[in-house]
Short mmCIF file of C-alpha atoms in Angstrom, two decimals:
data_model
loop_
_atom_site.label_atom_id
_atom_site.label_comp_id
_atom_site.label_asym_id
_atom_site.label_seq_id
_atom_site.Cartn_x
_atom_site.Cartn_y
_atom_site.Cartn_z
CA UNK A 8 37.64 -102.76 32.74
CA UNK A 9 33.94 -103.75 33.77
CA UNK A 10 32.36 -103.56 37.11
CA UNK A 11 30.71 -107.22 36.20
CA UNK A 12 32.71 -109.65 34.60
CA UNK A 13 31.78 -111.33 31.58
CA UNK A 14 29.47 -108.27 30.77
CA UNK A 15 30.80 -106.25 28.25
CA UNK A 16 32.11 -102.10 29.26
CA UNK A 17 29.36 -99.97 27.46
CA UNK A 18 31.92 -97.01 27.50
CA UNK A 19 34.64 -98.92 25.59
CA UNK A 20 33.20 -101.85 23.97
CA UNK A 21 30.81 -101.84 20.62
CA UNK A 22 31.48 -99.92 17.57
CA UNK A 23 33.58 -97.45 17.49
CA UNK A 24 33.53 -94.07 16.33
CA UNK A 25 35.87 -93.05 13.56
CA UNK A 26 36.98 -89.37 14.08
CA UNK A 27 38.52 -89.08 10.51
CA UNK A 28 36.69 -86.13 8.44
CA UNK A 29 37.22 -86.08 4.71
CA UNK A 30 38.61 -82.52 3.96
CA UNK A 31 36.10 -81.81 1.46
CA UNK A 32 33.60 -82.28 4.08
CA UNK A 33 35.32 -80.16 6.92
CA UNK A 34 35.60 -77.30 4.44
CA UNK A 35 31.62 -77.66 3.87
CA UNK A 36 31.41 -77.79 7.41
CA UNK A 37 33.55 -74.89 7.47
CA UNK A 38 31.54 -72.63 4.59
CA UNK A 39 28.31 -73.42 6.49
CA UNK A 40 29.27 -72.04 9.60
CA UNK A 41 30.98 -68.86 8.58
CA UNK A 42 27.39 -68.40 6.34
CA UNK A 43 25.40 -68.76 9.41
CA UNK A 44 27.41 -65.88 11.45
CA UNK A 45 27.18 -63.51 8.19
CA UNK A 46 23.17 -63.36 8.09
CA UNK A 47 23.08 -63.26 12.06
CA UNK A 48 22.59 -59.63 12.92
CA UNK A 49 24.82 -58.28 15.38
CA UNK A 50 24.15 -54.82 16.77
CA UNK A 51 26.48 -52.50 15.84
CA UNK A 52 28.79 -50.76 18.61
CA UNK A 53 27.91 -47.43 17.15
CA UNK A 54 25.06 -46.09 15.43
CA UNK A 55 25.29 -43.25 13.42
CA UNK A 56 21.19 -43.06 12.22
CA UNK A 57 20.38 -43.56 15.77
CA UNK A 58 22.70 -40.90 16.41
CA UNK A 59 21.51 -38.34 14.11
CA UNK A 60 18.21 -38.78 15.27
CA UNK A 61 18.74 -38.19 19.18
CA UNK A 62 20.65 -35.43 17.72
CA UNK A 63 18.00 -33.66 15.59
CA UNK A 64 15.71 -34.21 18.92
CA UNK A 65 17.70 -32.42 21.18
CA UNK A 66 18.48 -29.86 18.48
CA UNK A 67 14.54 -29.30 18.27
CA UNK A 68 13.61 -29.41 21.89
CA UNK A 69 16.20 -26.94 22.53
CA UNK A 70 14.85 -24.77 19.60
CA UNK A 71 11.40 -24.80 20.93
CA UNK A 72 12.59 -24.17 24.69
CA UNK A 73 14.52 -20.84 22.82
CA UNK A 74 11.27 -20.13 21.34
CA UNK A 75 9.28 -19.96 24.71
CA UNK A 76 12.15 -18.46 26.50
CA UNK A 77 12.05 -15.61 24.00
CA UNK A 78 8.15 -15.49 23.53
CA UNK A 79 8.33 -14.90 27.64
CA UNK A 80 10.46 -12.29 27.63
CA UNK A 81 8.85 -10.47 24.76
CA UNK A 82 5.78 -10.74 26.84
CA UNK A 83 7.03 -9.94 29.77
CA UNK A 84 8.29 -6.76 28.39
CA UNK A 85 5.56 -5.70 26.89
CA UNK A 86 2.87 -6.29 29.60
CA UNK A 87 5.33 -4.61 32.25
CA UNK A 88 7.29 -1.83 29.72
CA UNK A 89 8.51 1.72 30.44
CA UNK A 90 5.15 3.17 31.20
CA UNK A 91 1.31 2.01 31.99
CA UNK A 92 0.91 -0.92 30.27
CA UNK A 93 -1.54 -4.06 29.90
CA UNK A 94 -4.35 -4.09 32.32
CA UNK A 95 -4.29 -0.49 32.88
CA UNK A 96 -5.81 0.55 29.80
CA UNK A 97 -8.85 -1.53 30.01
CA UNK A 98 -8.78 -2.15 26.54
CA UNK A 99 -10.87 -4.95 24.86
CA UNK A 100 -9.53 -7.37 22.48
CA UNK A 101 -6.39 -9.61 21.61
CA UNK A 102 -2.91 -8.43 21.78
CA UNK A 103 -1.89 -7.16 18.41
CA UNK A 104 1.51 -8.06 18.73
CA UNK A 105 2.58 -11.23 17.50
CA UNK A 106 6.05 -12.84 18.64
CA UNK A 107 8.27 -13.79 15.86
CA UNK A 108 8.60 -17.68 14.65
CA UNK A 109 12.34 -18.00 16.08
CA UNK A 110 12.74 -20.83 13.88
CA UNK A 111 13.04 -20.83 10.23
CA UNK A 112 13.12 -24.28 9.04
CA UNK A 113 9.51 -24.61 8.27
CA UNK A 114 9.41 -21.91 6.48
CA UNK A 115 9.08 -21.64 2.27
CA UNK A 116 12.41 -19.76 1.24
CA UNK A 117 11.77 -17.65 -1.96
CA UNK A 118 14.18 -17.13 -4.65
CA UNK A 119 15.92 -13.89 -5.75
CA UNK A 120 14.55 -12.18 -8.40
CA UNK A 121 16.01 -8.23 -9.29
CA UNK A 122 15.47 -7.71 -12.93
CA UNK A 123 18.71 -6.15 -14.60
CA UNK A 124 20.65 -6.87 -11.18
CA UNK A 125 23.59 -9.35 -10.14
CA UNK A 126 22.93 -11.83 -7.47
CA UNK A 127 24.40 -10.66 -4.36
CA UNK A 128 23.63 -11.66 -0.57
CA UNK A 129 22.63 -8.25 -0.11
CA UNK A 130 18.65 -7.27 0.77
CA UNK A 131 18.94 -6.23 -3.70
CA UNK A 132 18.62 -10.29 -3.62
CA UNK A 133 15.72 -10.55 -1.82
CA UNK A 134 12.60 -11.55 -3.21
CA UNK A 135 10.00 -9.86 -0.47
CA UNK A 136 6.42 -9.49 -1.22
CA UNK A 137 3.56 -8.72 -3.76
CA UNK A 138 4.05 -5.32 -4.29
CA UNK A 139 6.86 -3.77 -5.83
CA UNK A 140 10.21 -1.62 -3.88
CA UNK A 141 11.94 1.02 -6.32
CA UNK A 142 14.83 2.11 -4.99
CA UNK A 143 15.63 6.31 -5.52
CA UNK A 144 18.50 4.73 -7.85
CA UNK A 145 15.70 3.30 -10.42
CA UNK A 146 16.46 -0.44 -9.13
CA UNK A 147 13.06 -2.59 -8.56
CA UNK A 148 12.45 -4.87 -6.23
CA UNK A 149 9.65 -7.49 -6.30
CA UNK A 150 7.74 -8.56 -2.61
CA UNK A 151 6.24 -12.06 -2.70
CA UNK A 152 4.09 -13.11 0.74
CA UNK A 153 3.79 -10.49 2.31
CA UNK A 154 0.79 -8.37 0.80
CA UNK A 155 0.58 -4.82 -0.38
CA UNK A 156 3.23 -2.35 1.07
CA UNK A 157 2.93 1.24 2.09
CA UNK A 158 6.14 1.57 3.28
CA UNK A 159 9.68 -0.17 3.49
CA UNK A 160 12.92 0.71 5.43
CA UNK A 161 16.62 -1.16 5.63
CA UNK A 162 17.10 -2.75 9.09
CA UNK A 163 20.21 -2.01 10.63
CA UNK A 164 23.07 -4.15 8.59
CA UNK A 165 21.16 -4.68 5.63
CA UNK A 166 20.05 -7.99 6.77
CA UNK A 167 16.40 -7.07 5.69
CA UNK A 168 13.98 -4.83 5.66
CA UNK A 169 10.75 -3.52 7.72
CA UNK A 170 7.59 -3.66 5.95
CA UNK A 171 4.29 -1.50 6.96
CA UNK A 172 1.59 -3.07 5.07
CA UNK A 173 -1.30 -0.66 3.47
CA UNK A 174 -4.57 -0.07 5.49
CA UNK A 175 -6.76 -3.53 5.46
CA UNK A 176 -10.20 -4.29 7.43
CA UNK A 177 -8.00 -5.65 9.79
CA UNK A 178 -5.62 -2.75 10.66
CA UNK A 179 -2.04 -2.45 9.39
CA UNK A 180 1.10 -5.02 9.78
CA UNK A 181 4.35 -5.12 10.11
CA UNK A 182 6.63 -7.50 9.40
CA UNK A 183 9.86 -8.07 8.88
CA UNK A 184 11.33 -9.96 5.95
CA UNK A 185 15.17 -11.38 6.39
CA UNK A 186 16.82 -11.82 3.23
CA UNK A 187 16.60 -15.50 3.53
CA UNK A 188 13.10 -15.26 2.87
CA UNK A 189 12.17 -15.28 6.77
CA UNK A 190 9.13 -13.15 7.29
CA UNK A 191 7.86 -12.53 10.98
CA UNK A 192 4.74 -10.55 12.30
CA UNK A 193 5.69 -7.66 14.61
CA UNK A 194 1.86 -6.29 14.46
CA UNK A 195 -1.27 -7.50 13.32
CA UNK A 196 -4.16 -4.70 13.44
CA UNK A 197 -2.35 -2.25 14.27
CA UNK A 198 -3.52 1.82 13.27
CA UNK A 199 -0.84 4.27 12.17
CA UNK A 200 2.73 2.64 12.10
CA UNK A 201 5.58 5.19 12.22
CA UNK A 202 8.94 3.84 11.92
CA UNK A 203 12.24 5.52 13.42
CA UNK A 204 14.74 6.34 10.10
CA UNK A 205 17.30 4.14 11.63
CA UNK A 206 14.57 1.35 11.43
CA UNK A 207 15.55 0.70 15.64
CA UNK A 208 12.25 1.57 16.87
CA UNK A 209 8.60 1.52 16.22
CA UNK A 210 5.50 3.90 17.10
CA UNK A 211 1.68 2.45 16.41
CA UNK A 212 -1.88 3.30 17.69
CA UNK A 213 -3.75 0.29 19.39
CA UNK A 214 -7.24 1.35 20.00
CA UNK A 215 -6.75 4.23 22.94
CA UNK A 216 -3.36 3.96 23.34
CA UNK A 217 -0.31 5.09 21.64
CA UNK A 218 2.89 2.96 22.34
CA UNK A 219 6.47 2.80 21.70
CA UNK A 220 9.08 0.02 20.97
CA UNK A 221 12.47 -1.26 20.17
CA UNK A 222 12.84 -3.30 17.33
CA UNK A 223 15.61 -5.90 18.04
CA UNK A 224 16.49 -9.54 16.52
CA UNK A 225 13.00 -9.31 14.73
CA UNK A 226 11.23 -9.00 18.21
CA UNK A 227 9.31 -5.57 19.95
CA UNK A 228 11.31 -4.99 22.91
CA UNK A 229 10.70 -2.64 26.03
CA UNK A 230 7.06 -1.23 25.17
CA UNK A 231 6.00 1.94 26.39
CA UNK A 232 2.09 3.24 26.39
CA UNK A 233 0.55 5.73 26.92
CA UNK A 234 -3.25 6.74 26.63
CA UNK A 235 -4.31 9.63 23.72
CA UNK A 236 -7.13 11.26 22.42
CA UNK A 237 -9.43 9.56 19.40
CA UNK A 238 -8.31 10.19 16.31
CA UNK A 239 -4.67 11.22 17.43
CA UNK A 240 -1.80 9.46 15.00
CA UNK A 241 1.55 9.30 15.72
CA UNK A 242 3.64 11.30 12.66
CA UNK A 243 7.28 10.84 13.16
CA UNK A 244 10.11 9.84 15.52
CA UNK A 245 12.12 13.16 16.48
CA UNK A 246 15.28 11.62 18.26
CA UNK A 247 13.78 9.32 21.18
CA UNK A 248 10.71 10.95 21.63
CA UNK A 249 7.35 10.49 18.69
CA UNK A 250 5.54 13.53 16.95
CA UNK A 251 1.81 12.93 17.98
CA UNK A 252 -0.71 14.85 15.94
CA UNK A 253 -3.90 14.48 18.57
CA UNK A 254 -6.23 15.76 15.59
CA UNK A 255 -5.84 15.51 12.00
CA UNK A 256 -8.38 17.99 11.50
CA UNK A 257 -7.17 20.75 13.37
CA UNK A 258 -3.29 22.22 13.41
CA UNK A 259 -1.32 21.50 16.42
CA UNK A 260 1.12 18.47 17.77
CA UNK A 261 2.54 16.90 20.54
CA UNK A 262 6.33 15.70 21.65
CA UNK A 263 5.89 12.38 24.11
CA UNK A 264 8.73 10.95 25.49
CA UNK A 265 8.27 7.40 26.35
CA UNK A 266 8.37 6.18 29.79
CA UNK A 267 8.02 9.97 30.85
CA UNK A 268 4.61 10.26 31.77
CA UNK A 269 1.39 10.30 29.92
CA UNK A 270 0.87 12.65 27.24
CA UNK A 271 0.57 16.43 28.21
CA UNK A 272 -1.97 18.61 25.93
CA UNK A 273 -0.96 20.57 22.66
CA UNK A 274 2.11 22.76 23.52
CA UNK A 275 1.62 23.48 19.70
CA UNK A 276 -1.37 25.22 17.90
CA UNK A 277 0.03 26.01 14.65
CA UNK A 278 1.35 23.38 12.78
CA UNK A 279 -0.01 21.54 10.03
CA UNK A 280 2.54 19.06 8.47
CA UNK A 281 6.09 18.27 9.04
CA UNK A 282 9.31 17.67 6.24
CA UNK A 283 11.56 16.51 8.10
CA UNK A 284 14.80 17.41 10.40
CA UNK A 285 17.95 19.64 10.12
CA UNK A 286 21.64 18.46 11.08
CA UNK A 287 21.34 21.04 14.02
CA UNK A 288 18.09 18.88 15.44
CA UNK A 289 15.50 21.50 14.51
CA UNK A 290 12.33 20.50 12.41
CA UNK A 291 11.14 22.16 9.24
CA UNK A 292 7.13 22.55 8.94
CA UNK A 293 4.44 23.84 7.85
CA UNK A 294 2.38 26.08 10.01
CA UNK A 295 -1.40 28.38 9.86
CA UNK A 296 -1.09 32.12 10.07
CA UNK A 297 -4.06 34.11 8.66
CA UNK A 298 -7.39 31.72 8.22
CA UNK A 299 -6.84 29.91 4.74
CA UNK A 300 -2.94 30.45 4.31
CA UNK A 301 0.07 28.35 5.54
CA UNK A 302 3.82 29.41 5.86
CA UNK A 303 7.04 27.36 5.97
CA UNK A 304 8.47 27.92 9.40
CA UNK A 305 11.96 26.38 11.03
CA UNK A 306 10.82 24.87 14.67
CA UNK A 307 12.88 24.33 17.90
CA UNK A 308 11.46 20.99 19.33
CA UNK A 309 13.40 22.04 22.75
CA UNK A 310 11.22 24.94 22.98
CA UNK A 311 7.96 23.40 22.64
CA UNK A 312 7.79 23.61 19.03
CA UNK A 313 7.84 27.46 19.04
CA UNK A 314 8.59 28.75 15.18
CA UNK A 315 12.39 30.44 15.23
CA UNK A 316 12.59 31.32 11.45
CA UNK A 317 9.36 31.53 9.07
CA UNK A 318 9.02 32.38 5.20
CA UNK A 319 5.41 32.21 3.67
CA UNK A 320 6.38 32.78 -0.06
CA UNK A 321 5.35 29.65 -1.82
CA UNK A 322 1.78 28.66 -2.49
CA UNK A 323 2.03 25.25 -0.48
CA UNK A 324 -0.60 22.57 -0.05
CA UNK A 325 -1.69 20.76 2.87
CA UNK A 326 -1.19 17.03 1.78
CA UNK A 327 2.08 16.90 3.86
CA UNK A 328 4.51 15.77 1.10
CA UNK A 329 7.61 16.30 1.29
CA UNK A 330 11.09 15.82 2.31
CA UNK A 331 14.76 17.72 3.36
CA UNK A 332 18.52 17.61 1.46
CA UNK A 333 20.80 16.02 4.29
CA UNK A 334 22.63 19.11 4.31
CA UNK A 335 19.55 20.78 5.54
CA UNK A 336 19.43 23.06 2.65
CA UNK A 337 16.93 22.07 0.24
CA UNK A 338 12.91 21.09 0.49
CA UNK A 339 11.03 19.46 -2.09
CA UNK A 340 7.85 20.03 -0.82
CA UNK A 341 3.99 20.24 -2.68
CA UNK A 342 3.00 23.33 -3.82
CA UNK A 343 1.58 25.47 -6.73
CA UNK A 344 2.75 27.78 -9.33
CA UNK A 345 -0.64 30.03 -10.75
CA UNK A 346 -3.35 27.27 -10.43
CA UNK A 347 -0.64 24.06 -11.68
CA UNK A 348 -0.17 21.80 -8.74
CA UNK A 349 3.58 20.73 -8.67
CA UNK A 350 6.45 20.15 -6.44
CA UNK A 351 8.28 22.84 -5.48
CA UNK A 352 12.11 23.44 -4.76
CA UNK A 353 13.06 25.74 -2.07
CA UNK A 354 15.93 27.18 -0.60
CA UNK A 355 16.12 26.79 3.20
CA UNK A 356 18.53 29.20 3.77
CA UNK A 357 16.57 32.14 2.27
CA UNK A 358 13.77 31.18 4.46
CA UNK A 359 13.39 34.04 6.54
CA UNK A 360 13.40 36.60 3.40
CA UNK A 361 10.67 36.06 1.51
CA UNK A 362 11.68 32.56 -0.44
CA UNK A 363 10.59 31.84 -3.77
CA UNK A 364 10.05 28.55 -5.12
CA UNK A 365 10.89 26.77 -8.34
CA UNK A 366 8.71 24.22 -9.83
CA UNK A 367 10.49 20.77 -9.59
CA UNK A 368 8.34 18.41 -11.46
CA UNK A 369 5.08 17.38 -11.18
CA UNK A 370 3.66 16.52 -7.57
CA UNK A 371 4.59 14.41 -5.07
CA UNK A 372 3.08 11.44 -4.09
CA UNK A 373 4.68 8.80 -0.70
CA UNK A 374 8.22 9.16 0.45
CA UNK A 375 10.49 11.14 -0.81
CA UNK A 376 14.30 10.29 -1.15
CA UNK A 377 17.23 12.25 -0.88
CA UNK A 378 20.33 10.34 -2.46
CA UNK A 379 22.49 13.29 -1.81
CA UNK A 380 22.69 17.30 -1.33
CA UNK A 381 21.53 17.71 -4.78
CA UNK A 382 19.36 14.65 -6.22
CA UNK A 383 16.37 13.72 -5.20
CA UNK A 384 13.36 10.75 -6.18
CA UNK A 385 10.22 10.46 -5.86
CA UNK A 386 6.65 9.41 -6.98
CA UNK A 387 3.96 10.67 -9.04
CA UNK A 388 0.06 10.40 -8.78
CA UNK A 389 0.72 7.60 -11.67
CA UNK A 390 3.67 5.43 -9.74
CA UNK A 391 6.34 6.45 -12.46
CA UNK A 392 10.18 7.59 -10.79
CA UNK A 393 10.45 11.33 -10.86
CA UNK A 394 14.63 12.03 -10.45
CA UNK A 395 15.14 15.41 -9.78
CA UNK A 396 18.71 17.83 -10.29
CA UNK A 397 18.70 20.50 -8.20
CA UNK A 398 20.98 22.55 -10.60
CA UNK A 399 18.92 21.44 -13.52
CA UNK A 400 15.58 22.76 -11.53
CA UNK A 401 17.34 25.51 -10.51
CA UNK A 402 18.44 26.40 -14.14
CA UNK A 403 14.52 26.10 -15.17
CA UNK A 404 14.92 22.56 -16.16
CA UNK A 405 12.05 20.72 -14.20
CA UNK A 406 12.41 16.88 -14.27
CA UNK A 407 9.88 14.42 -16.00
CA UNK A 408 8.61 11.30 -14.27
CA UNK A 409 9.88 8.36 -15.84
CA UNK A 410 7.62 4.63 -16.26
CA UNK A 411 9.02 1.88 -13.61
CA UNK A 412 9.73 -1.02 -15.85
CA UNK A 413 8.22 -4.27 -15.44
CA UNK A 414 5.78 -3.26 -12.42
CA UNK A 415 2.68 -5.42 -12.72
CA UNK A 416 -0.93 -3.57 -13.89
CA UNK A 417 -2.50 -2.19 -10.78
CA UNK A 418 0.57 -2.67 -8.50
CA UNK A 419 1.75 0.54 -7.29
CA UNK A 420 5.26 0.98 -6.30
CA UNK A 421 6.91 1.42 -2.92
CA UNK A 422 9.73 3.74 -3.21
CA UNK A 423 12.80 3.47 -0.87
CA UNK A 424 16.26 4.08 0.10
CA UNK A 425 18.91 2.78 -2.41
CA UNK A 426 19.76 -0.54 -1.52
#
């Protein structure tokens, strides 16, 4: 119907519009829609890369807040510690103890290599540094990145070892190398390291000062200093408290306690070297009687260090090598026999009667190793594995070094604990 007649509608009249579709037409219709929604890019309800990502990131930050939460307390530790620490030695210089990288995944992983040896998960899998370990069972040991060892000791567990570098410009280092190929900086320029034998605590001169650690989760922990004389090295750890020697030159040493006080003068004139311990906690040693001759002498450590048992038969020298059975019984210790330097054999329980010494084999150079009550390793002047029999030395049989095979030219041998 129009508003004006005679005009025609424009909403009904004209041409119409046909609203049949051919179906080939509605399915191209069809195809081209459905095309158009497949290349539109829709964002994706979840997103797994996106995902991963935010992941890793929180996964780092809270690495590096561990990191500093760890580096704080290691600092705090040692700055406050069990004695005088920090500022109240008025030393000069940087710290020379260096917090551990607490994570790994930077970090080159090396690849076994134990010539002769299965693969195992054990520290016998662990390739460790430049220098070569032999173990007092004859099994080597090579050390990649880690420099020139003096010694090396098992941590607790077997999950690695502790490594005292040899003397550089810089001081000494210690490290320690996990068997995944970790390797952290406990000290940098550090002067004598002395390590405990269960491997749970550390001793090191830093310039005046003589201090005292824990060694736990490849961090120092709960330092203790104390001030000591020049020239005074720390020698060994006899149960919690460290052996001090206060002068190299002249006999006498020194028991300090950490976190007891500072440390006291020589309660000891007469000792010259130290072998080791006995089950019942007293220390075997060598001490000066008469001007130009040294004895063997059993000490009590409770009494000051006061000699309880002596025996000066063997001709011993003064180089400090040397090392006891478990059972307490035996001491391979450096000696000689006429004018032949050697190492001798000698039989702790005849101490106090005049003992005599056999020669064991030729003389002793580092650590020596007890793998039981009668066999012992050790080194020659030429690096070459020296197994000694205590029956078989005993029976006039003295044992022959034997070469280390494959040991690089010039690389001398670190010889340690079987492993």
């Amino acid at each position: 119907m129009s508003a004006f007649p005679g005009q025609p509608d424009n909403l009904t009249d004209g041409p119409r519009r046909s609203y049949q579709v051919p179906p080939d037409e509605l399915e191209g219709a069809v195809r081209e829609t459905l095309s158009h929604q497949v290349a539109l890019a829709r964002p994706l309800g979840v997103d797994p890369a996106g995902q991963a990502i935010r992941r890793a990131n929180r996964i780092r930050r809270r690495r590096g807040a561990a990191g500093l939460a760890i580096a704080a307390v290691a600092t705090v530790l040692l700055s406050a510690g069990m004695a005088q620490l920090g500022a109240e030695t008025g030393r000069d210089g940087t710290p020379i103890v260096v917090i551990g990288d607490p994570d790994p995944s930077g970090r080159p992983i090396p690849t076994a290599s134990v010539p002769g040896a299965k693969p195992s998960s054990g520290p016998s899998a662990a390739l460790l540094g430049s220098e070569t370990l032999v173990s007092a069972d004859g099994r080597r040991l090579v050390l990649p990145d880690v420099g020139p060892a003096e010694r090396a000791q098992l941590l607790p567990g077997g999950g690695g070892w502790l490594v005292v570098s040899t003397q550089t410009t810089a001081g000494r280092f210690l490290r320690v190398v996990q068997n995944d190929g970790l390797v952290q900086v406990l000290l940098a320029g550090a002067g004598a390291i002395v390590l405990a034998p269960d491997s749970r605590q550390v001793a090191w001169r830093d310039g005046g000062d003589l201090l005292v650690a824990g060694v736990v989760g490849g961090q120092l922990i709960g330092a203790a200093r104390t001030a000591v004389p020049t020239g005074a090295m720390p020698v060994r750890f006899v149960g919690d408290s460290v052996l001090v020697r206060p002068d190299p030159a002249d006999a006498g040493h020194i028991l300090w306690r950490p976190g007891t006080g500072p440390l006291t003068e020589a309660v000891d004139q007469k000792t010259v070297n130290f072998y080791g311990g006995l089950p019942d906690g007293r220390l075997v040693g060598q001490i000066s009687n008469d001007p130009g001759r040294t004895c063997l002498a059993v000490l009590d450590p409770t009494r000051h260090l006061n000699p309880v048992e002596t025996g000066c038969g063997p001709d011993l020298s003064q180089d400090g090598a040397g090392g006891i059975s478990a059972d307490g019984r035996w001491l391979l210790v450096n000696g000689r026999v006429g004018k032949a330097s050697r190492a001798l054999l000698v039989d702790l329980r005849r101490l106090g009667s005049n003992p005599t010494a056999v020669a064991a084999g030729p003389p002793m150079t580092g650590a020596i190793v007890w793998i039981d009550e009668s066999h012992a390793s050790y080194l020659d002047a030429a690096g070459e594995l020296v197994r000694v029999d205590v029956g078989r030395v005993r029976a006039g049989k003295p044992a022959s070094p034997a070469a280390v095979s494959d040991v690089p030219a010039g690389d001398r041998p670190v010889l340690v604990a079987p492993f």
